[in-house]
Amino acid sequence: MGKAHLRFTKLHGLGNDFIIIDAINQRIVESAIQARAAALCDRHFGIGADGVILVLPSTQADFKMRIFNADGSEPQMCGNGIRCFAKFVFEEGLTDKEVFSVETLAGPIVPALIRENGNVVAVEVDMGAPILERAKIPVAKGDPTARVIQEPLQVDGQSFTFTAVSMGNPHAVIFVDNLEEIDLEKVGPLCESHPLFPERVNTEFVQVLSPQEAVMRVWERGSGETLACGTGACAILVAGVLNGLLSHKATIHLPGGELKIEWVKSDGHVMMTGPASHVFSGEFII
Ligand code: ZDR
């Protein structure tokens, strides 16, 4: 294939930013985009983003989403990314549905648009049920079918305890008394690559303010510290409930803003509600 001009749009969800590419109306080679993901995400030599998202046709759902982290690795899901995805497909006229299904590596995800004066300002997403079995998260060692609640984790000579939750992608949630004491740049990468996590892990440090409110910082697998993590906020709520620290519905404060999360008792699904914003559109040559 010769050189092609590809249109993209940058959107962000609470400062977690993504380059979104319409791969329904444009011909792309998915592996070529994945190979370029790190360069596109570079904040000095590229467009700058935490990840690249492809909007693809699906045989099972209304759309299919693939996402690549800033290091080019492919996670199963992305909570902030799916809100941006939902806003993008609606505003680009790829669908006129306000509730639709998106095929992901974490199964089908169902976003519902929240509109004001015709604009999509926020999205409520049915993120599906959390996965709590050790081997499926995955966390190494231990009973493969048991939950992973308050287990020890040693990094950088410090002892933490974590609760593990998969929202399709793996999370280690660490409740701390004081978030300001955490040296995320130092402990984040050590958690990410700790041998307990064979597929690496996203790590959330969380301070609970009340049963309805918590504040967090995240070190994302494959992207480093980001301003927000949608799947991470969902994982925090689930871990908070499992530890008796949070109620089934709470507000999670992230560095980039807040998300409302509910673990619905009737069907066990996690609902996430938060904003999605357009930044700019452009094109690059590949
Ligand atoms: C955390 C995330 N940005 C979100 O909003 O859910 C998802 C990105 C994927 C994550 N870095 C991973 O699982 O590798």
Coordinates of C-alpha atoms and ligand atoms in Angstrom, one line a residue:
M1 CA 0.0 0.0 0.0
G2 CA 1.3 3.5 -0.8
K3 CA 1.2 6.4 1.6
A4 CA -2.2 7.3 2.9
H5 CA -3.6 10.3 4.7
L6 CA -5.6 9.2 7.7
R7 CA -8.1 11.4 9.5
F8 CA -8.2 11.2 13.2
T9 CA -9.9 13.0 16.1
K10 CA -8.5 13.5 19.5
L11 CA -10.9 13.2 22.4
H12 CA -10.4 13.0 26.1
G13 CA -12.3 11.6 29.1
L14 CA -11.1 13.5 32.2
G15 CA -7.8 14.2 30.6
N16 CA -7.2 10.6 29.6
D17 CA -6.7 11.3 25.9
F18 CA -7.1 9.2 22.8
I19 CA -6.5 9.4 19.1
I20 CA -9.6 7.9 17.5
I21 CA -9.5 6.7 13.9
D22 CA -12.6 5.9 11.8
A23 CA -11.6 2.5 10.3
I24 CA -15.1 2.0 8.8
N25 CA -14.9 4.8 6.2
Q26 CA -11.1 4.8 5.9
R27 CA -9.0 1.8 4.8
I28 CA -6.4 1.0 7.3
V29 CA -4.0 -1.8 8.2
E30 CA -4.7 -2.5 11.8
S31 CA -1.2 -3.9 12.5
A32 CA 0.4 -0.8 10.9
I33 CA -1.5 1.4 13.3
Q34 CA -0.5 -0.7 16.2
A35 CA 3.1 -0.5 15.1
R36 CA 2.8 3.3 14.9
A37 CA 0.8 3.7 18.2
A38 CA 3.8 4.6 20.4
A39 CA 5.0 7.3 17.9
L40 CA 1.5 8.7 17.5
C41 CA 1.1 8.9 21.3
D42 CA 4.4 10.6 21.8
R43 CA 3.8 14.1 23.3
H44 CA 6.8 15.7 21.7
F45 CA 7.3 13.9 18.4
G46 CA 3.8 12.8 17.8
I47 CA 0.1 13.9 18.2
G48 CA 0.3 13.1 21.9
A49 CA -2.2 10.7 23.7
D50 CA -2.5 7.9 26.2
G51 CA -3.8 5.6 23.6
V52 CA -5.0 5.0 20.0
I53 CA -8.5 3.7 19.4
L54 CA -9.8 2.1 16.2
V55 CA -13.5 2.3 15.3
L56 CA -14.2 -0.9 13.3
P57 CA -17.2 -2.7 11.9
S58 CA -18.5 -5.7 14.0
T59 CA -20.4 -8.8 13.1
Q60 CA -21.7 -9.2 16.6
A61 CA -22.4 -5.7 17.8
D62 CA -23.0 -2.2 16.3
F63 CA -19.3 -1.5 16.4
K64 CA -16.0 -3.0 17.4
M65 CA -13.3 -1.1 19.4
R66 CA -9.6 -1.9 19.4
I67 CA -7.3 0.1 21.7
F68 CA -3.5 0.4 21.8
N69 CA -1.7 1.8 24.9
A70 CA 1.0 4.4 24.5
D71 CA 3.6 1.6 24.4
G72 CA 1.7 -0.2 21.6
S73 CA 0.4 -3.0 23.8
E74 CA -3.3 -3.9 23.4
P75 CA -5.5 -3.9 26.5
Q76 CA -8.9 -5.6 26.5
M77 CA -10.9 -2.5 27.5
C78 CA -10.7 1.1 28.3
G79 CA -13.4 2.9 30.3
N80 CA -12.5 6.5 29.4
G81 CA -11.8 5.4 25.8
I82 CA -15.2 3.9 25.4
R83 CA -17.0 7.1 26.4
C84 CA -14.9 9.0 23.8
F85 CA -15.6 6.2 21.3
A86 CA -19.4 6.6 21.9
K87 CA -19.3 10.4 21.5
F88 CA -17.2 10.1 18.3
V89 CA -19.4 7.5 16.5
F90 CA -22.5 9.5 17.2
E91 CA -21.1 12.9 16.3
E92 CA -19.5 11.6 13.2
G93 CA -22.8 10.3 12.0
L94 CA -21.7 6.6 12.2
T95 CA -24.9 5.8 14.1
D96 CA -28.0 7.6 15.1
K97 CA -28.7 5.2 18.0
E98 CA -28.2 6.7 21.5
V99 CA -27.6 3.3 23.1
F100 CA -25.5 0.8 21.2
S101 CA -23.2 -2.2 21.6
V102 CA -19.5 -2.2 21.2
E103 CA -17.5 -5.4 20.7
T104 CA -14.3 -5.4 22.8
L105 CA -11.8 -8.0 24.0
A106 CA -13.6 -7.8 27.3
G107 CA -16.9 -8.7 25.7
P108 CA -19.8 -6.5 24.6
I109 CA -20.0 -3.1 26.3
V110 CA -23.1 -0.9 26.0
P111 CA -22.7 2.9 26.2
A112 CA -25.7 5.3 26.4
L113 CA -25.3 8.9 25.4
I114 CA -26.2 11.8 27.6
R115 CA -27.0 14.8 25.5
E116 CA -27.5 18.5 26.1
N117 CA -28.6 20.8 23.3
G118 CA -27.8 18.1 20.8
N119 CA -24.2 17.6 22.0
V120 CA -23.0 14.5 23.7
V121 CA -21.6 15.7 27.0
A122 CA -21.4 12.5 29.0
V123 CA -21.8 8.8 28.5
E124 CA -23.2 6.2 30.9
V125 CA -21.6 2.8 30.2
D126 CA -22.7 -0.6 31.2
M127 CA -19.2 -2.0 31.8
G128 CA -20.4 -5.6 32.5
A129 CA -19.7 -7.7 35.6
P130 CA -16.3 -7.6 37.3
I131 CA -14.1 -10.7 37.2
L132 CA -12.9 -11.7 40.6
E133 CA -11.4 -15.1 40.2
R134 CA -7.6 -15.0 40.8
A135 CA -6.6 -17.0 37.7
K136 CA -8.9 -15.0 35.4
I137 CA -7.7 -11.6 36.5
P138 CA -4.8 -12.9 36.3
V139 CA -2.9 -13.0 39.6
A140 CA -0.2 -15.6 40.0
K141 CA 0.2 -18.1 42.9
G142 CA -2.7 -19.0 45.3
D143 CA -6.1 -20.6 44.8
P144 CA -7.0 -20.0 41.2
T145 CA -10.7 -19.7 41.8
A146 CA -10.6 -17.6 45.0
R147 CA -11.0 -13.8 45.2
V148 CA -7.8 -11.7 45.8
I149 CA -8.6 -9.4 48.8
Q150 CA -6.1 -7.6 50.8
E151 CA -3.0 -9.6 49.8
P152 CA 0.5 -8.4 50.5
L153 CA 2.6 -6.7 47.9
Q154 CA 6.2 -5.7 48.5
V155 CA 7.7 -3.1 46.2
D156 CA 10.7 -0.8 46.8
G157 CA 11.1 -2.1 50.3
Q158 CA 7.5 -1.0 51.1
S159 CA 4.6 -3.3 52.1
F160 CA 1.2 -2.6 50.6
T161 CA -1.9 -4.7 50.5
F162 CA -4.0 -5.0 47.3
T163 CA -7.3 -6.2 46.1
A164 CA -7.4 -7.5 42.5
V165 CA -10.3 -6.9 40.1
S166 CA -10.6 -7.4 36.4
M167 CA -12.9 -5.2 34.4
G168 CA -11.7 -7.1 31.3
N169 CA -8.3 -5.6 32.1
P170 CA -6.4 -6.3 35.3
H171 CA -6.3 -3.9 38.3
A172 CA -4.6 -3.9 41.6
V173 CA -6.4 -1.6 44.0
I174 CA -4.4 -0.4 47.0
F175 CA -6.2 1.5 49.8
V176 CA -3.9 3.9 51.6
D177 CA -4.4 6.4 54.4
N178 CA -2.7 9.3 52.7
L179 CA -2.4 9.5 48.9
E180 CA 0.2 12.3 49.1
E181 CA 2.7 9.9 50.6
I182 CA 2.8 7.7 47.5
D183 CA 5.7 8.1 45.2
L184 CA 3.8 6.9 42.1
E185 CA 6.7 7.3 39.6
K186 CA 8.7 5.0 41.7
V187 CA 6.2 2.3 42.9
G188 CA 3.9 2.4 39.8
P189 CA 6.3 0.7 37.4
L190 CA 7.4 -1.8 40.1
C191 CA 3.7 -2.8 40.7
E192 CA 3.1 -3.0 36.9
S193 CA 5.9 -5.5 36.3
H194 CA 5.6 -7.4 39.6
P195 CA 5.8 -11.2 39.2
L196 CA 2.4 -11.6 40.8
F197 CA 0.9 -10.1 37.6
P198 CA 1.7 -12.3 34.6
E199 CA -0.1 -9.9 32.2
R200 CA 1.2 -6.8 34.1
V201 CA -1.4 -4.7 35.9
N202 CA -3.0 -1.2 36.2
T203 CA -2.4 0.0 39.8
E204 CA -4.8 2.4 41.6
F205 CA -3.8 4.0 44.9
V206 CA -7.0 5.1 46.7
Q207 CA -7.9 7.1 49.7
V208 CA -11.5 6.6 50.9
L209 CA -13.1 9.8 52.1
S210 CA -16.5 8.4 53.0
P211 CA -18.5 5.3 51.8
Q212 CA -19.7 7.4 48.9
E213 CA -16.4 9.1 47.9
A214 CA -12.8 8.1 47.2
V215 CA -9.9 9.8 45.6
M216 CA -7.3 8.0 43.5
R217 CA -4.1 8.1 41.4
V218 CA -3.4 5.5 38.8
W219 CA -0.3 4.0 37.2
E220 CA -1.6 2.4 34.0
R221 CA -0.2 -0.7 32.4
G222 CA 1.5 0.4 29.2
S223 CA 0.9 4.2 29.6
G224 CA 2.3 5.2 33.0
E225 CA 0.5 7.8 35.2
T226 CA -2.6 9.1 33.5
L227 CA -5.2 11.7 34.6
A228 CA -8.0 9.2 34.7
C229 CA -8.8 5.5 34.4
G230 CA -12.4 4.5 33.8
T231 CA -11.9 0.7 34.3
G232 CA -9.7 1.6 37.3
A233 CA -12.5 3.7 38.9
C234 CA -14.9 0.7 38.4
A235 CA -12.3 -1.6 39.9
I236 CA -12.0 0.7 42.9
L237 CA -15.7 0.7 43.6
V238 CA -15.8 -3.1 43.5
A239 CA -12.7 -3.5 45.7
G240 CA -14.2 -0.9 48.1
V241 CA -17.4 -2.9 48.4
L242 CA -15.5 -6.2 48.9
N243 CA -13.5 -4.5 51.7
G244 CA -16.5 -2.9 53.3
L245 CA -15.1 0.6 52.6
L246 CA -17.4 1.9 49.9
S247 CA -21.1 1.5 49.3
H248 CA -22.5 0.2 46.0
K249 CA -22.7 3.7 44.5
A250 CA -19.9 6.3 44.9
T251 CA -18.1 9.2 43.3
I252 CA -14.4 8.5 42.4
H253 CA -12.2 11.6 42.2
L254 CA -9.4 11.2 39.7
P255 CA -6.7 13.7 38.9
G256 CA -8.6 14.8 35.8
G257 CA -12.1 15.0 37.3
E258 CA -14.8 12.6 38.7
L259 CA -16.7 9.6 37.7
K260 CA -19.9 8.2 39.1
I261 CA -19.7 4.4 39.6
E262 CA -22.4 2.0 40.6
W263 CA -22.2 -1.8 41.2
V264 CA -25.8 -2.7 40.5
K265 CA -27.0 -5.3 43.0
S266 CA -29.7 -6.8 40.7
D267 CA -27.5 -7.9 37.8
G268 CA -23.9 -7.5 39.2
H269 CA -23.0 -5.1 36.4
V270 CA -20.9 -2.0 36.9
M271 CA -22.2 1.3 35.5
M272 CA -19.8 4.2 34.9
T273 CA -20.9 7.7 34.1
G274 CA -18.6 10.5 33.0
P275 CA -17.8 13.1 30.4
A276 CA -16.2 12.9 27.0
S277 CA -14.8 15.9 25.2
H278 CA -13.6 16.7 21.7
V279 CA -10.1 18.3 21.4
F280 CA -9.3 18.5 17.7
S281 CA -9.2 16.7 14.4
G282 CA -6.4 16.3 11.9
E283 CA -4.7 13.9 9.6
F284 CA -1.4 12.1 9.6
I285 CA 0.4 10.2 6.8
I286 CA 1.1 6.5 7.1
Ligands
ZDR1 C1 -7.3 2.6 32.3 C2 -7.9 3.0 31.0 N1 -7.3 4.2 30.5 C3 -9.4 3.2 31.3 O1 -9.9 4.3 31.2 O2 -10.1 2.2 31.5 C4 -7.7 1.8 30.1 C5 -6.4 1.7 29.3 C6 -5.9 0.3 29.3 C7 -4.9 0.0 30.4 N2 -3.7 0.8 30.3 C8 -4.5 -1.4 30.3 O3 -5.4 -2.3 30.8 O4 -3.5 -1.8 29.7

